[in-house]
Amino acid sequence: MNKQSTHFNLLLALIIGMTSVQICSAQELNATLTEALLNVTVVSEAGNPPVGDTIWFVPEGAEEGYYGVTNETGKFSMLIANGVTYEARFKNSQGQIQKASIPIPGNEKIVFDFKLNYELPRVYTLDQVFFATGKATLTTASFAELNELIEVMKFKTAMKIEIGGHTDDVGEDAANQKLSQNRANAVRNYLIKKGITGDRVSAVGYGESKPVAYNNTPEGRQKNRRTEVRILSQ
């Protein structure tokens, strides 16, 4: 029996319309002449095993394929048709897209070990989240990026985040603090409304206390008016 090992450092792409397969321990599955045994391990750069991550393996040129979900050790095993080149696909919290080509030889019993190392950014800005001027009302243009975050959190079931609201320095400190908290709350409430449990999302308003640019230009003030995601655990 042939055994191959592949190690990738990747951010991979999510797609929909996948076909699930039976996920078992490697000891319960055996490679055949038509099906390869695929052992998948996912770890972060810190060495922590992500729980509940979904990895897809899609035949090149196809719209449907196989997927598995990582267990508490960051692993899963499954049987997939051999003699096919697959694209391994994954989605991180920012929706970044890459694909890895995985050729699986045919006409032989093969065990294929696939290891994926990746690290989510600990803090990043929701660039497409907007509010009505001076208010904590989300605009409809914000929903697409928030829905992307929701999909990631549904697949990464152990992920907990903080939503941070930030303002520029125009106006009174207390008013900016209140506005930033209300905006963070608005994002949190949207996530909860869409099915994310409240214990997985906290909201903190930082007001004007954490600028990322100078407030003496319109461009700088625009950068400082932002909503951030801080990943607390994954």
PDB file of C-alpha atoms in Angstrom:
ATOM      1  CA  MET A   1       0.000   0.000   0.000  1.00  0.00           C
ATOM      2  CA  ASN A   2       1.330   3.403  -0.972  1.00  0.00           C
ATOM      3  CA  LYS A   3       1.373   6.228   1.565  1.00  0.00           C
ATOM      4  CA  GLN A   4       1.904   9.881   0.721  1.00  0.00           C
ATOM      5  CA  SER A   5       2.153  12.977   2.864  1.00  0.00           C
ATOM      6  CA  THR A   6       1.493  16.575   1.891  1.00  0.00           C
ATOM      7  CA  HIS A   7       2.003  19.683   4.029  1.00  0.00           C
ATOM      8  CA  PHE A   8       0.519  23.072   3.103  1.00  0.00           C
ATOM      9  CA  ASN A   9       0.606  26.532   4.634  1.00  0.00           C
ATOM     10  CA  LEU A  10      -2.556  27.950   3.110  1.00  0.00           C
ATOM     11  CA  LEU A  11      -5.624  30.109   3.320  1.00  0.00           C
ATOM     12  CA  LEU A  12      -8.169  28.203   1.228  1.00  0.00           C
ATOM     13  CA  ALA A  13     -11.584  28.932  -0.271  1.00  0.00           C
ATOM     14  CA  LEU A  14     -15.065  27.928   0.860  1.00  0.00           C
ATOM     15  CA  ILE A  15     -17.718  26.869  -1.631  1.00  0.00           C
ATOM     16  CA  ILE A  16     -21.271  25.669  -1.240  1.00  0.00           C
ATOM     17  CA  GLY A  17     -23.142  22.672  -2.623  1.00  0.00           C
ATOM     18  CA  MET A  18     -20.807  20.034  -1.239  1.00  0.00           C
ATOM     19  CA  THR A  19     -21.557  16.362  -0.664  1.00  0.00           C
ATOM     20  CA  SER A  20     -20.846  15.052   2.823  1.00  0.00           C
ATOM     21  CA  VAL A  21     -19.057  11.756   3.383  1.00  0.00           C
ATOM     22  CA  GLN A  22     -18.853   9.429   6.336  1.00  0.00           C
ATOM     23  CA  ILE A  23     -16.222  10.686   8.760  1.00  0.00           C
ATOM     24  CA  CYS A  24     -14.600   8.041  10.922  1.00  0.00           C
ATOM     25  CA  SER A  25     -11.340   7.388  12.664  1.00  0.00           C
ATOM     26  CA  ALA A  26      -8.529   6.209  10.439  1.00  0.00           C
ATOM     27  CA  GLN A  27      -8.631   2.820  12.172  1.00  0.00           C
ATOM     28  CA  GLU A  28     -12.196   2.226  10.887  1.00  0.00           C
ATOM     29  CA  LEU A  29     -11.401   3.023   7.243  1.00  0.00           C
ATOM     30  CA  ASN A  30      -9.291   1.180   4.702  1.00  0.00           C
ATOM     31  CA  ALA A  31      -8.049   2.264   1.300  1.00  0.00           C
ATOM     32  CA  THR A  32      -9.215   0.241  -1.714  1.00  0.00           C
ATOM     33  CA  LEU A  33      -8.301   0.152  -5.396  1.00  0.00           C
ATOM     34  CA  THR A  34     -11.000   2.746  -6.070  1.00  0.00           C
ATOM     35  CA  GLU A  35     -10.970   4.834  -2.884  1.00  0.00           C
ATOM     36  CA  ALA A  36      -8.053   6.544  -1.152  1.00  0.00           C
ATOM     37  CA  LEU A  37      -7.919   7.007   2.610  1.00  0.00           C
ATOM     38  CA  LEU A  38      -7.407  10.709   3.312  1.00  0.00           C
ATOM     39  CA  ASN A  39      -6.125  11.653   6.778  1.00  0.00           C
ATOM     40  CA  VAL A  40      -6.468  15.410   7.356  1.00  0.00           C
ATOM     41  CA  THR A  41      -4.775  17.384  10.138  1.00  0.00           C
ATOM     42  CA  VAL A  42      -5.349  21.117  10.679  1.00  0.00           C
ATOM     43  CA  VAL A  43      -3.220  23.141  13.105  1.00  0.00           C
ATOM     44  CA  SER A  44      -2.610  26.820  13.708  1.00  0.00           C
ATOM     45  CA  GLU A  45       0.874  28.296  13.687  1.00  0.00           C
ATOM     46  CA  ALA A  46       0.689  28.252  17.478  1.00  0.00           C
ATOM     47  CA  GLY A  47       0.143  24.496  17.334  1.00  0.00           C
ATOM     48  CA  ASN A  48      -3.461  24.584  18.533  1.00  0.00           C
ATOM     49  CA  PRO A  49      -5.901  22.152  16.883  1.00  0.00           C
ATOM     50  CA  PRO A  50      -8.934  24.034  15.496  1.00  0.00           C
ATOM     51  CA  VAL A  51     -12.228  22.308  16.328  1.00  0.00           C
ATOM     52  CA  GLY A  52     -15.155  22.330  13.900  1.00  0.00           C
ATOM     53  CA  ASP A  53     -13.266  23.563  10.830  1.00  0.00           C
ATOM     54  CA  THR A  54     -14.644  22.374   7.491  1.00  0.00           C
ATOM     55  CA  ILE A  55     -12.274  21.397   4.668  1.00  0.00           C
ATOM     56  CA  TRP A  56     -13.542  20.622   1.159  1.00  0.00           C
ATOM     57  CA  PHE A  57     -11.963  18.392  -1.486  1.00  0.00           C
ATOM     58  CA  VAL A  58     -13.468  19.092  -4.903  1.00  0.00           C
ATOM     59  CA  PRO A  59     -12.493  17.294  -8.140  1.00  0.00           C
ATOM     60  CA  GLU A  60     -11.010  19.754 -10.610  1.00  0.00           C
ATOM     61  CA  GLY A  61     -13.699  21.069 -12.919  1.00  0.00           C
ATOM     62  CA  ALA A  62     -16.538  19.866 -10.686  1.00  0.00           C
ATOM     63  CA  GLU A  63     -18.989  21.833  -8.573  1.00  0.00           C
ATOM     64  CA  GLU A  64     -19.505  19.196  -5.890  1.00  0.00           C
ATOM     65  CA  GLY A  65     -17.079  17.191  -3.821  1.00  0.00           C
ATOM     66  CA  TYR A  66     -16.368  15.914  -0.328  1.00  0.00           C
ATOM     67  CA  TYR A  67     -15.989  17.668   2.992  1.00  0.00           C
ATOM     68  CA  GLY A  68     -14.944  16.794   6.517  1.00  0.00           C
ATOM     69  CA  VAL A  69     -15.083  18.600   9.865  1.00  0.00           C
ATOM     70  CA  THR A  70     -12.178  18.607  12.312  1.00  0.00           C
ATOM     71  CA  ASN A  71     -12.624  16.995  15.725  1.00  0.00           C
ATOM     72  CA  GLU A  72     -11.140  18.062  19.067  1.00  0.00           C
ATOM     73  CA  THR A  73      -7.663  17.064  17.865  1.00  0.00           C
ATOM     74  CA  GLY A  74      -7.985  19.031  14.618  1.00  0.00           C
ATOM     75  CA  LYS A  75      -8.270  15.871  12.521  1.00  0.00           C
ATOM     76  CA  PHE A  76     -10.638  13.807  10.413  1.00  0.00           C
ATOM     77  CA  SER A  77     -10.330  10.868   8.024  1.00  0.00           C
ATOM     78  CA  MET A  78     -12.461   9.928   5.034  1.00  0.00           C
ATOM     79  CA  LEU A  79     -12.525   7.863   1.853  1.00  0.00           C
ATOM     80  CA  ILE A  80     -12.533   9.686  -1.492  1.00  0.00           C
ATOM     81  CA  ALA A  81     -12.418   8.404  -5.058  1.00  0.00           C
ATOM     82  CA  ASN A  82      -8.847   7.982  -6.289  1.00  0.00           C
ATOM     83  CA  GLY A  83      -7.430   8.644  -9.730  1.00  0.00           C
ATOM     84  CA  VAL A  84      -8.625  12.247  -9.390  1.00  0.00           C
ATOM     85  CA  THR A  85      -6.925  15.603  -8.815  1.00  0.00           C
ATOM     86  CA  TYR A  86      -8.725  17.552  -6.094  1.00  0.00           C
ATOM     87  CA  GLU A  87      -8.739  21.150  -4.967  1.00  0.00           C
ATOM     88  CA  ALA A  88      -8.543  21.533  -1.189  1.00  0.00           C
ATOM     89  CA  ARG A  89     -10.642  24.520  -0.109  1.00  0.00           C
ATOM     90  CA  PHE A  90     -11.083  26.430   3.129  1.00  0.00           C
ATOM     91  CA  LYS A  91     -12.481  29.735   4.259  1.00  0.00           C
ATOM     92  CA  ASN A  92     -10.934  31.935   6.915  1.00  0.00           C
ATOM     93  CA  SER A  93     -12.506  34.786   8.827  1.00  0.00           C
ATOM     94  CA  GLN A  94     -11.690  37.363   6.155  1.00  0.00           C
ATOM     95  CA  GLY A  95     -12.958  35.316   3.225  1.00  0.00           C
ATOM     96  CA  GLN A  96      -9.507  35.106   1.639  1.00  0.00           C
ATOM     97  CA  ILE A  97      -9.403  32.670  -1.277  1.00  0.00           C
ATOM     98  CA  GLN A  98      -6.721  30.191  -2.308  1.00  0.00           C
ATOM     99  CA  LYS A  99      -6.781  26.662  -3.630  1.00  0.00           C
ATOM    100  CA  ALA A 100      -4.376  23.735  -3.336  1.00  0.00           C
ATOM    101  CA  SER A 101      -4.142  21.039  -5.990  1.00  0.00           C
ATOM    102  CA  ILE A 102      -4.059  17.506  -4.535  1.00  0.00           C
ATOM    103  CA  PRO A 103      -3.470  14.693  -7.071  1.00  0.00           C
ATOM    104  CA  ILE A 104      -4.650  11.265  -5.834  1.00  0.00           C
ATOM    105  CA  PRO A 105      -3.193   8.374  -7.908  1.00  0.00           C
ATOM    106  CA  GLY A 106      -5.512   5.667  -9.180  1.00  0.00           C
ATOM    107  CA  ASN A 107      -5.475   1.867  -9.434  1.00  0.00           C
ATOM    108  CA  GLU A 108      -3.687   1.351  -6.140  1.00  0.00           C
ATOM    109  CA  LYS A 109      -4.438   1.335  -2.443  1.00  0.00           C
ATOM    110  CA  ILE A 110      -3.205   4.635  -1.091  1.00  0.00           C
ATOM    111  CA  VAL A 111      -3.237   6.430   2.251  1.00  0.00           C
ATOM    112  CA  PHE A 112      -2.823  10.179   1.831  1.00  0.00           C
ATOM    113  CA  ASP A 113      -1.854  12.390   4.790  1.00  0.00           C
ATOM    114  CA  PHE A 114      -2.814  16.047   4.300  1.00  0.00           C
ATOM    115  CA  LYS A 115      -1.646  18.663   6.812  1.00  0.00           C
ATOM    116  CA  LEU A 116      -2.847  22.256   6.741  1.00  0.00           C
ATOM    117  CA  ASN A 117      -1.162  24.953   8.830  1.00  0.00           C
ATOM    118  CA  TYR A 118      -2.821  28.330   9.054  1.00  0.00           C
ATOM    119  CA  GLU A 119      -3.255  31.260  11.383  1.00  0.00           C
ATOM    120  CA  LEU A 120      -6.226  33.598  11.481  1.00  0.00           C
ATOM    121  CA  PRO A 121      -5.430  37.260  12.079  1.00  0.00           C
ATOM    122  CA  ARG A 122      -6.059  38.054  15.726  1.00  0.00           C
ATOM    123  CA  VAL A 123      -7.457  41.501  14.964  1.00  0.00           C
ATOM    124  CA  TYR A 124      -8.808  42.820  11.687  1.00  0.00           C
ATOM    125  CA  THR A 125     -11.107  45.562  10.441  1.00  0.00           C
ATOM    126  CA  LEU A 126     -14.529  44.982   8.918  1.00  0.00           C
ATOM    127  CA  ASP A 127     -13.880  47.312   5.992  1.00  0.00           C
ATOM    128  CA  GLN A 128     -17.371  47.058   4.523  1.00  0.00           C
ATOM    129  CA  VAL A 129     -19.377  47.679   7.704  1.00  0.00           C
ATOM    130  CA  PHE A 130     -21.005  51.117   7.694  1.00  0.00           C
ATOM    131  CA  PHE A 131     -23.386  53.103   9.894  1.00  0.00           C
ATOM    132  CA  ALA A 132     -25.678  56.049   9.366  1.00  0.00           C
ATOM    133  CA  THR A 133     -23.759  59.260  10.125  1.00  0.00           C
ATOM    134  CA  GLY A 134     -23.604  59.904  13.856  1.00  0.00           C
ATOM    135  CA  LYS A 135     -25.807  56.891  14.590  1.00  0.00           C
ATOM    136  CA  ALA A 136     -25.515  53.198  15.454  1.00  0.00           C
ATOM    137  CA  THR A 137     -27.767  52.060  12.609  1.00  0.00           C
ATOM    138  CA  LEU A 138     -26.142  49.532  10.268  1.00  0.00           C
ATOM    139  CA  THR A 139     -26.561  50.262   6.572  1.00  0.00           C
ATOM    140  CA  THR A 140     -27.669  47.495   4.222  1.00  0.00           C
ATOM    141  CA  ALA A 141     -24.238  47.637   2.577  1.00  0.00           C
ATOM    142  CA  SER A 142     -22.830  46.132   5.794  1.00  0.00           C
ATOM    143  CA  PHE A 143     -24.794  42.907   5.649  1.00  0.00           C
ATOM    144  CA  ALA A 144     -22.634  41.081   3.084  1.00  0.00           C
ATOM    145  CA  GLU A 145     -19.436  41.260   5.155  1.00  0.00           C
ATOM    146  CA  LEU A 146     -21.273  40.495   8.398  1.00  0.00           C
ATOM    147  CA  ASN A 147     -22.887  37.473   6.766  1.00  0.00           C
ATOM    148  CA  GLU A 148     -19.422  36.254   5.741  1.00  0.00           C
ATOM    149  CA  LEU A 149     -18.332  36.461   9.379  1.00  0.00           C
ATOM    150  CA  ILE A 150     -21.456  34.585  10.446  1.00  0.00           C
ATOM    151  CA  GLU A 151     -20.728  31.749   8.007  1.00  0.00           C
ATOM    152  CA  VAL A 152     -17.189  31.408   9.347  1.00  0.00           C
ATOM    153  CA  MET A 153     -18.433  31.286  12.946  1.00  0.00           C
ATOM    154  CA  LYS A 154     -20.993  28.635  12.045  1.00  0.00           C
ATOM    155  CA  PHE A 155     -18.233  26.426  10.662  1.00  0.00           C
ATOM    156  CA  LYS A 156     -15.720  27.301  13.403  1.00  0.00           C
ATOM    157  CA  THR A 157     -17.914  26.349  16.330  1.00  0.00           C
ATOM    158  CA  ALA A 158     -15.284  27.093  19.006  1.00  0.00           C
ATOM    159  CA  MET A 159     -14.560  30.591  17.721  1.00  0.00           C
ATOM    160  CA  LYS A 160     -15.274  33.498  20.098  1.00  0.00           C
ATOM    161  CA  ILE A 161     -14.795  37.131  19.148  1.00  0.00           C
ATOM    162  CA  GLU A 162     -14.913  40.681  20.419  1.00  0.00           C
ATOM    163  CA  ILE A 163     -16.489  43.392  18.287  1.00  0.00           C
ATOM    164  CA  GLY A 164     -14.638  46.673  18.850  1.00  0.00           C
ATOM    165  CA  GLY A 165     -16.180  50.021  17.960  1.00  0.00           C
ATOM    166  CA  HIS A 166     -13.897  53.005  17.237  1.00  0.00           C
ATOM    167  CA  THR A 167     -14.471  56.672  16.347  1.00  0.00           C
ATOM    168  CA  ASP A 168     -12.418  59.678  15.296  1.00  0.00           C
ATOM    169  CA  ASP A 169     -11.800  62.564  17.730  1.00  0.00           C
ATOM    170  CA  VAL A 170     -14.530  64.887  16.454  1.00  0.00           C
ATOM    171  CA  GLY A 171     -16.948  65.764  19.251  1.00  0.00           C
ATOM    172  CA  GLU A 172     -16.958  65.098  22.977  1.00  0.00           C
ATOM    173  CA  ASP A 173     -15.085  62.112  24.388  1.00  0.00           C
ATOM    174  CA  ALA A 174     -18.134  60.801  26.225  1.00  0.00           C
ATOM    175  CA  ALA A 175     -20.322  61.028  23.127  1.00  0.00           C
ATOM    176  CA  ASN A 176     -17.740  59.182  21.039  1.00  0.00           C
ATOM    177  CA  GLN A 177     -17.425  56.498  23.688  1.00  0.00           C
ATOM    178  CA  LYS A 178     -21.200  56.003  23.748  1.00  0.00           C
ATOM    179  CA  LEU A 179     -21.460  55.951  19.957  1.00  0.00           C
ATOM    180  CA  SER A 180     -18.682  53.380  19.612  1.00  0.00           C
ATOM    181  CA  GLN A 181     -20.303  51.124  22.218  1.00  0.00           C
ATOM    182  CA  ASN A 182     -23.693  51.394  20.540  1.00  0.00           C
ATOM    183  CA  ARG A 183     -22.190  50.541  17.160  1.00  0.00           C
ATOM    184  CA  ALA A 184     -20.360  47.523  18.572  1.00  0.00           C
ATOM    185  CA  ASN A 185     -23.630  46.450  20.178  1.00  0.00           C
ATOM    186  CA  ALA A 186     -25.422  46.810  16.843  1.00  0.00           C
ATOM    187  CA  VAL A 187     -22.984  44.441  15.154  1.00  0.00           C
ATOM    188  CA  ARG A 188     -23.215  41.965  18.023  1.00  0.00           C
ATOM    189  CA  ASN A 189     -27.005  42.071  17.903  1.00  0.00           C
ATOM    190  CA  TYR A 190     -26.961  41.401  14.157  1.00  0.00           C
ATOM    191  CA  LEU A 191     -24.768  38.323  14.630  1.00  0.00           C
ATOM    192  CA  ILE A 192     -27.029  37.015  17.395  1.00  0.00           C
ATOM    193  CA  LYS A 193     -30.130  37.653  15.283  1.00  0.00           C
ATOM    194  CA  LYS A 194     -28.570  35.498  12.561  1.00  0.00           C
ATOM    195  CA  GLY A 195     -27.932  32.545  14.867  1.00  0.00           C
ATOM    196  CA  ILE A 196     -24.614  33.155  16.665  1.00  0.00           C
ATOM    197  CA  THR A 197     -25.068  32.624  20.409  1.00  0.00           C
ATOM    198  CA  GLY A 198     -24.427  35.622  22.640  1.00  0.00           C
ATOM    199  CA  ASP A 199     -21.716  33.911  24.673  1.00  0.00           C
ATOM    200  CA  ARG A 200     -19.523  33.815  21.560  1.00  0.00           C
ATOM    201  CA  VAL A 201     -19.621  37.563  20.858  1.00  0.00           C
ATOM    202  CA  SER A 202     -18.728  40.468  23.137  1.00  0.00           C
ATOM    203  CA  ALA A 203     -18.974  44.152  22.224  1.00  0.00           C
ATOM    204  CA  VAL A 204     -16.630  46.902  23.423  1.00  0.00           C
ATOM    205  CA  GLY A 205     -16.684  50.586  22.548  1.00  0.00           C
ATOM    206  CA  TYR A 206     -13.245  52.233  22.539  1.00  0.00           C
ATOM    207  CA  GLY A 207     -14.346  55.682  21.435  1.00  0.00           C
ATOM    208  CA  GLU A 208     -11.423  57.729  20.124  1.00  0.00           C
ATOM    209  CA  SER A 209      -8.835  56.082  22.410  1.00  0.00           C
ATOM    210  CA  LYS A 210      -7.193  53.769  19.843  1.00  0.00           C
ATOM    211  CA  PRO A 211      -6.539  55.700  16.625  1.00  0.00           C
ATOM    212  CA  VAL A 212      -4.731  54.001  13.743  1.00  0.00           C
ATOM    213  CA  ALA A 213      -4.092  57.279  11.916  1.00  0.00           C
ATOM    214  CA  TYR A 214      -3.790  61.002  12.648  1.00  0.00           C
ATOM    215  CA  ASN A 215      -7.123  62.777  13.073  1.00  0.00           C
ATOM    216  CA  ASN A 216      -5.951  65.980  11.353  1.00  0.00           C
ATOM    217  CA  THR A 217      -7.024  64.852   7.855  1.00  0.00           C
ATOM    218  CA  PRO A 218     -10.325  63.517   6.478  1.00  0.00           C
ATOM    219  CA  GLU A 219      -8.535  60.353   5.377  1.00  0.00           C
ATOM    220  CA  GLY A 220      -7.107  59.773   8.845  1.00  0.00           C
ATOM    221  CA  ARG A 221     -10.441  60.325  10.542  1.00  0.00           C
ATOM    222  CA  GLN A 222     -12.088  57.893   8.135  1.00  0.00           C
ATOM    223  CA  LYS A 223      -9.547  55.202   9.034  1.00  0.00           C
ATOM    224  CA  ASN A 224     -10.174  55.756  12.732  1.00  0.00           C
ATOM    225  CA  ARG A 225     -13.945  55.317  12.317  1.00  0.00           C
ATOM    226  CA  ARG A 226     -13.913  51.552  12.140  1.00  0.00           C
ATOM    227  CA  THR A 227     -15.304  48.276  13.459  1.00  0.00           C
ATOM    228  CA  GLU A 228     -12.803  45.590  14.403  1.00  0.00           C
ATOM    229  CA  VAL A 229     -13.011  41.880  15.099  1.00  0.00           C
ATOM    230  CA  ARG A 230     -10.691  40.486  17.751  1.00  0.00           C
ATOM    231  CA  ILE A 231     -10.502  36.685  17.804  1.00  0.00           C
ATOM    232  CA  LEU A 232     -10.468  35.586  21.438  1.00  0.00           C
ATOM    233  CA  SER A 233     -10.417  31.842  20.808  1.00  0.00           C
ATOM    234  CA  GLN A 234     -10.845  29.499  17.882  1.00  0.00           C
TER     235      GLN A 234
END
